[in-house]
Amino acid sequence: MILGGNGFIGRAIKSRLEFQGVSVVSPNSETLNLLHPNSAEFLSEIVKPADTVVMLAAITPDKGRDISSQLRNLKMMESVCVALQRSVCAHFVYVSSDAVYDQGVSLVREATVASPTDLYGAMHLTREVMARSLSPIPLLILRPSIVYGTEDPHNSYGPNRFRRMVKQAGKITLFGLGEEYRDHIHVDDVATLIVGCIFRKTVGILNLATGTSYSFAEVANIIVNKFDKGVKVEFASRSVPISHRHYDVTNLLKAFPNFSFLSLEDGIDQLFSEK
């Protein structure tokens, strides 16, 4: 069961599971509105003891970073937790965010203390704690880095937004000089890893990242080099201090020793080759 299955990551997970012959239930917001007072009761009636439940449903930052949005996110999680307290499932997968880590921490691993610096990160950390309260349900918490892909609707800063800038204005605008380093992971890799975790009934905490970080300037240059001419890079004043983010993905590689990440260059090729 995928909650939030019509979202960017949810659609990719659903596609892979169905391709492998797995029965997937993914109620839309009209069928199951997790903000509705009766949602917990309805959800508890359709969850079966052998099910894996994947929780992706959330108000994303592009739709709201304010207190009200985060309280609604917590209300959604409350509905899920109440339902799973009534109808225990076999495996609960919560897709969190690397926003639970302090923005000032440059090297992140699973043992890094979660210390969010904004409301969005605090919300995800609170939802993680709520998920842990469901013990003894086996729980996996996943913390993805920046996820990109063709169908991303969120316009997050990086490959997704740069692609839209090129298509709309023929240029890329960077904050400062684009010095910040970030780890960008393609949605197909995220979905493949999550499906792998579902089949293995993985528990604990796992960061989803490639282990290779690029500066935003490097990302922009990869895109610019795809064109013979016409695409420019411009610079705007920054409003936040420079920070970098790198990942130690040792645990991920131990769990999936034969997994090969899509390179950023190939991922960007996909961005521009697909509609």
XYZ file of C-alpha atoms in Angstrom:
275
model
C 0.000 0.000 0.000
C 1.431 3.345 -1.067
C 0.097 6.482 0.618
C 1.024 9.349 -1.683
C 1.298 7.006 -4.634
C 0.295 9.672 -7.137
C 3.289 11.824 -6.234
C 6.670 12.045 -7.945
C 8.385 9.235 -6.031
C 5.192 7.284 -5.403
C 4.450 6.830 -9.113
C 7.957 5.521 -9.733
C 7.698 3.008 -6.877
C 4.251 1.870 -7.994
C 5.455 1.329 -11.565
C 8.340 -0.891 -10.448
C 6.256 -2.945 -8.052
C 3.559 -3.571 -10.628
C 6.189 -4.485 -13.222
C 7.394 -7.173 -10.824
C 3.881 -8.506 -10.338
C 3.225 -7.031 -6.903
C -0.343 -6.051 -6.060
C -0.355 -2.337 -5.225
C -3.105 -0.384 -3.490
C -2.645 3.364 -3.837
C -5.763 5.308 -2.782
C -5.942 8.852 -4.133
C -6.846 11.865 -2.013
C -10.497 11.630 -3.031
C -10.725 8.052 -1.788
C -8.548 8.593 1.277
C -7.979 12.144 2.528
C -5.615 11.746 5.467
C -6.767 15.111 6.821
C -10.361 13.892 7.116
C -11.523 12.927 10.634
C -12.631 9.463 9.455
C -9.468 8.665 7.466
C -7.843 6.576 10.209
C -10.914 4.367 10.512
C -11.137 3.909 6.744
C -7.436 3.131 6.427
C -7.528 0.615 9.269
C -10.253 -1.279 7.421
C -8.234 -1.719 4.235
C -4.796 -2.481 5.726
C -4.092 -6.212 5.944
C -1.661 -7.970 8.327
C 0.645 -9.039 5.448
C 0.813 -5.577 3.863
C 3.786 -3.285 3.512
C 2.656 0.322 3.970
C 4.770 3.056 2.359
C 4.086 6.567 3.652
C 4.923 9.322 1.165
C 1.907 11.615 1.531
C 2.945 15.145 2.471
C 2.525 18.809 1.699
C 5.832 19.493 -0.022
C 7.920 22.653 0.556
C 6.916 24.191 -2.772
C 3.298 24.155 -1.527
C 4.011 25.427 1.952
C 6.801 25.771 4.494
C 4.711 27.581 7.092
C 3.429 26.334 10.455
C -0.025 25.541 9.107
C 1.362 23.282 6.371
C 3.549 21.351 8.802
C 0.678 20.886 11.251
C -1.370 19.392 8.421
C 1.537 17.086 7.626
C 1.545 15.944 11.238
C -2.222 15.418 11.094
C -1.761 13.120 8.080
C 0.800 11.085 9.998
C -1.486 10.942 13.010
C -4.200 9.365 10.847
C -1.747 6.754 9.556
C -0.427 5.925 13.029
C -3.908 5.576 14.511
C -4.869 3.264 11.653
C -1.769 1.093 12.068
C -2.302 0.882 15.806
C -5.697 -0.661 15.034
C -4.631 -2.809 12.080
C -1.007 -3.876 12.375
C 0.863 -4.320 9.070
C 3.914 -6.442 8.262
C 6.283 -3.598 7.339
C 6.064 0.199 7.568
C 8.264 2.321 5.301
C 8.390 6.037 6.060
C 10.013 8.221 3.401
C 11.406 11.158 5.359
C 13.947 13.749 4.170
C 17.567 14.729 4.674
C 16.129 18.004 6.003
C 16.171 16.313 9.432
C 19.946 16.929 9.498
C 21.440 20.273 10.470
C 22.121 22.289 7.314
C 25.582 23.066 8.657
C 26.671 19.416 8.737
C 28.760 18.792 5.619
C 29.296 15.014 5.903
C 26.190 12.977 6.680
C 25.842 9.326 7.602
C 23.011 7.430 9.276
C 24.645 7.932 12.678
C 24.593 11.724 12.233
C 22.350 13.294 14.865
C 19.063 14.553 13.431
C 18.891 18.254 14.323
C 16.648 20.098 11.850
C 16.981 23.836 11.382
C 13.626 24.583 9.769
C 9.949 23.705 10.171
C 9.949 21.230 7.290
C 12.824 19.235 8.744
C 11.300 19.379 12.236
C 8.039 18.031 10.815
C 9.767 15.044 9.232
C 11.689 14.285 12.410
C 8.455 14.418 14.411
C 6.798 12.058 11.925
C 9.755 9.687 12.324
C 9.222 9.670 16.101
C 5.519 9.044 15.554
C 6.365 6.089 13.302
C 8.653 4.633 15.967
C 5.744 4.672 18.413
C 4.147 1.909 16.322
C 6.547 -0.711 17.670
C 6.553 -3.712 17.213
C 5.709 -3.024 13.545
C 9.020 -3.396 11.604
C 9.971 0.138 10.571
C 12.247 1.528 7.860
C 12.985 5.256 7.738
C 14.434 6.533 4.461
C 16.075 9.958 4.160
C 16.619 10.897 0.489
C 18.887 13.699 -0.667
C 17.848 15.922 -3.613
C 15.705 13.800 -5.940
C 15.408 14.797 -9.578
C 13.636 13.457 -12.641
C 11.518 14.453 -15.600
C 8.108 14.392 -13.913
C 9.134 16.244 -10.759
C 6.507 18.916 -10.024
C 8.319 20.645 -7.179
C 10.820 22.779 -9.121
C 13.517 22.192 -6.521
C 16.795 24.071 -6.970
C 19.150 21.931 -9.025
C 18.660 19.788 -12.159
C 14.858 20.039 -12.084
C 14.721 23.830 -11.896
C 17.697 24.346 -14.204
C 15.970 22.255 -16.887
C 12.864 24.443 -16.642
C 14.962 27.616 -16.750
C 16.649 26.480 -19.975
C 13.368 25.548 -21.622
C 11.612 28.741 -20.568
C 14.333 31.402 -20.751
C 17.422 29.830 -22.334
C 19.497 30.536 -19.235
C 20.287 29.266 -15.748
C 20.386 31.581 -12.744
C 22.553 30.506 -9.814
C 22.576 31.850 -6.276
C 25.988 33.342 -5.625
C 28.471 31.474 -7.789
C 26.748 28.128 -7.306
C 29.452 27.040 -4.874
C 27.327 24.718 -2.716
C 27.857 20.988 -3.105
C 24.845 18.660 -3.035
C 24.159 14.997 -3.784
C 21.566 14.553 -6.546
C 19.854 11.171 -6.941
C 17.581 10.231 -9.832
C 14.010 9.226 -8.980
C 14.457 5.904 -10.802
C 17.315 4.992 -8.453
C 15.268 6.066 -5.434
C 12.354 3.889 -6.536
C 14.572 0.888 -7.279
C 16.238 1.113 -3.861
C 12.918 1.497 -2.039
C 11.467 -1.510 -3.855
C 14.583 -3.468 -2.904
C 14.047 -2.499 0.736
C 10.415 -3.583 0.528
C 11.331 -7.035 -0.763
C 14.025 -7.434 1.894
C 11.814 -6.091 4.702
C 14.669 -3.713 5.590
C 14.416 -1.939 8.955
C 16.280 0.937 10.589
C 17.424 4.189 8.981
C 18.924 4.504 5.518
C 20.016 7.610 3.638
C 19.271 7.558 -0.090
C 22.133 9.326 -1.854
C 24.774 8.489 -4.456
C 27.834 9.358 -2.385
C 29.010 11.853 -5.024
C 28.281 15.554 -4.627
C 28.438 18.262 -7.282
C 28.374 22.018 -6.933
C 25.352 23.719 -8.457
C 27.776 25.443 -10.831
C 28.992 22.026 -12.009
C 25.398 20.895 -12.535
C 24.709 24.024 -14.569
C 27.823 23.457 -16.680
C 26.805 19.864 -17.443
C 23.558 21.249 -18.816
C 25.194 24.107 -20.714
C 27.648 21.727 -22.373
C 24.728 19.843 -23.892
C 24.102 22.801 -26.173
C 26.304 24.244 -28.899
C 25.293 27.791 -28.016
C 22.572 29.947 -26.578
C 22.387 28.779 -22.953
C 23.837 31.257 -20.470
C 24.606 31.053 -16.765
C 23.769 34.117 -14.686
C 24.381 34.841 -11.029
C 22.116 36.340 -8.384
C 22.832 37.483 -4.855
C 22.383 34.787 -2.230
C 20.156 35.152 0.826
C 21.591 32.280 2.901
C 25.153 31.311 3.871
C 27.098 28.816 1.753
C 26.756 25.215 2.941
C 27.845 21.872 1.530
C 26.414 18.371 1.847
C 28.249 15.105 1.245
C 27.147 11.569 2.156
C 28.891 8.503 3.468
C 26.816 5.795 1.722
C 28.679 2.816 3.188
C 25.494 1.321 4.670
C 23.609 1.683 1.396
C 26.385 -0.024 -0.558
C 26.534 -2.846 1.986
C 22.799 -3.382 1.609
C 22.920 -3.220 -2.205
C 26.489 -4.187 -3.212
C 25.587 -4.744 -6.880
C 23.595 -1.553 -7.318
C 24.880 0.995 -9.840
C 23.684 4.595 -9.649
C 22.681 6.522 -12.739
C 25.390 9.137 -13.270
C 24.393 12.788 -13.041
C 25.426 13.269 -16.675
C 23.177 10.413 -17.833
C 20.364 11.576 -15.579
C 20.510 15.053 -17.069
C 20.529 13.505 -20.549
C 17.235 11.847 -19.615
C 15.824 15.150 -18.383
C 16.381 16.764 -21.755
C 15.514 13.772 -23.938
C 12.084 13.158 -22.363
C 9.107 15.444 -22.721
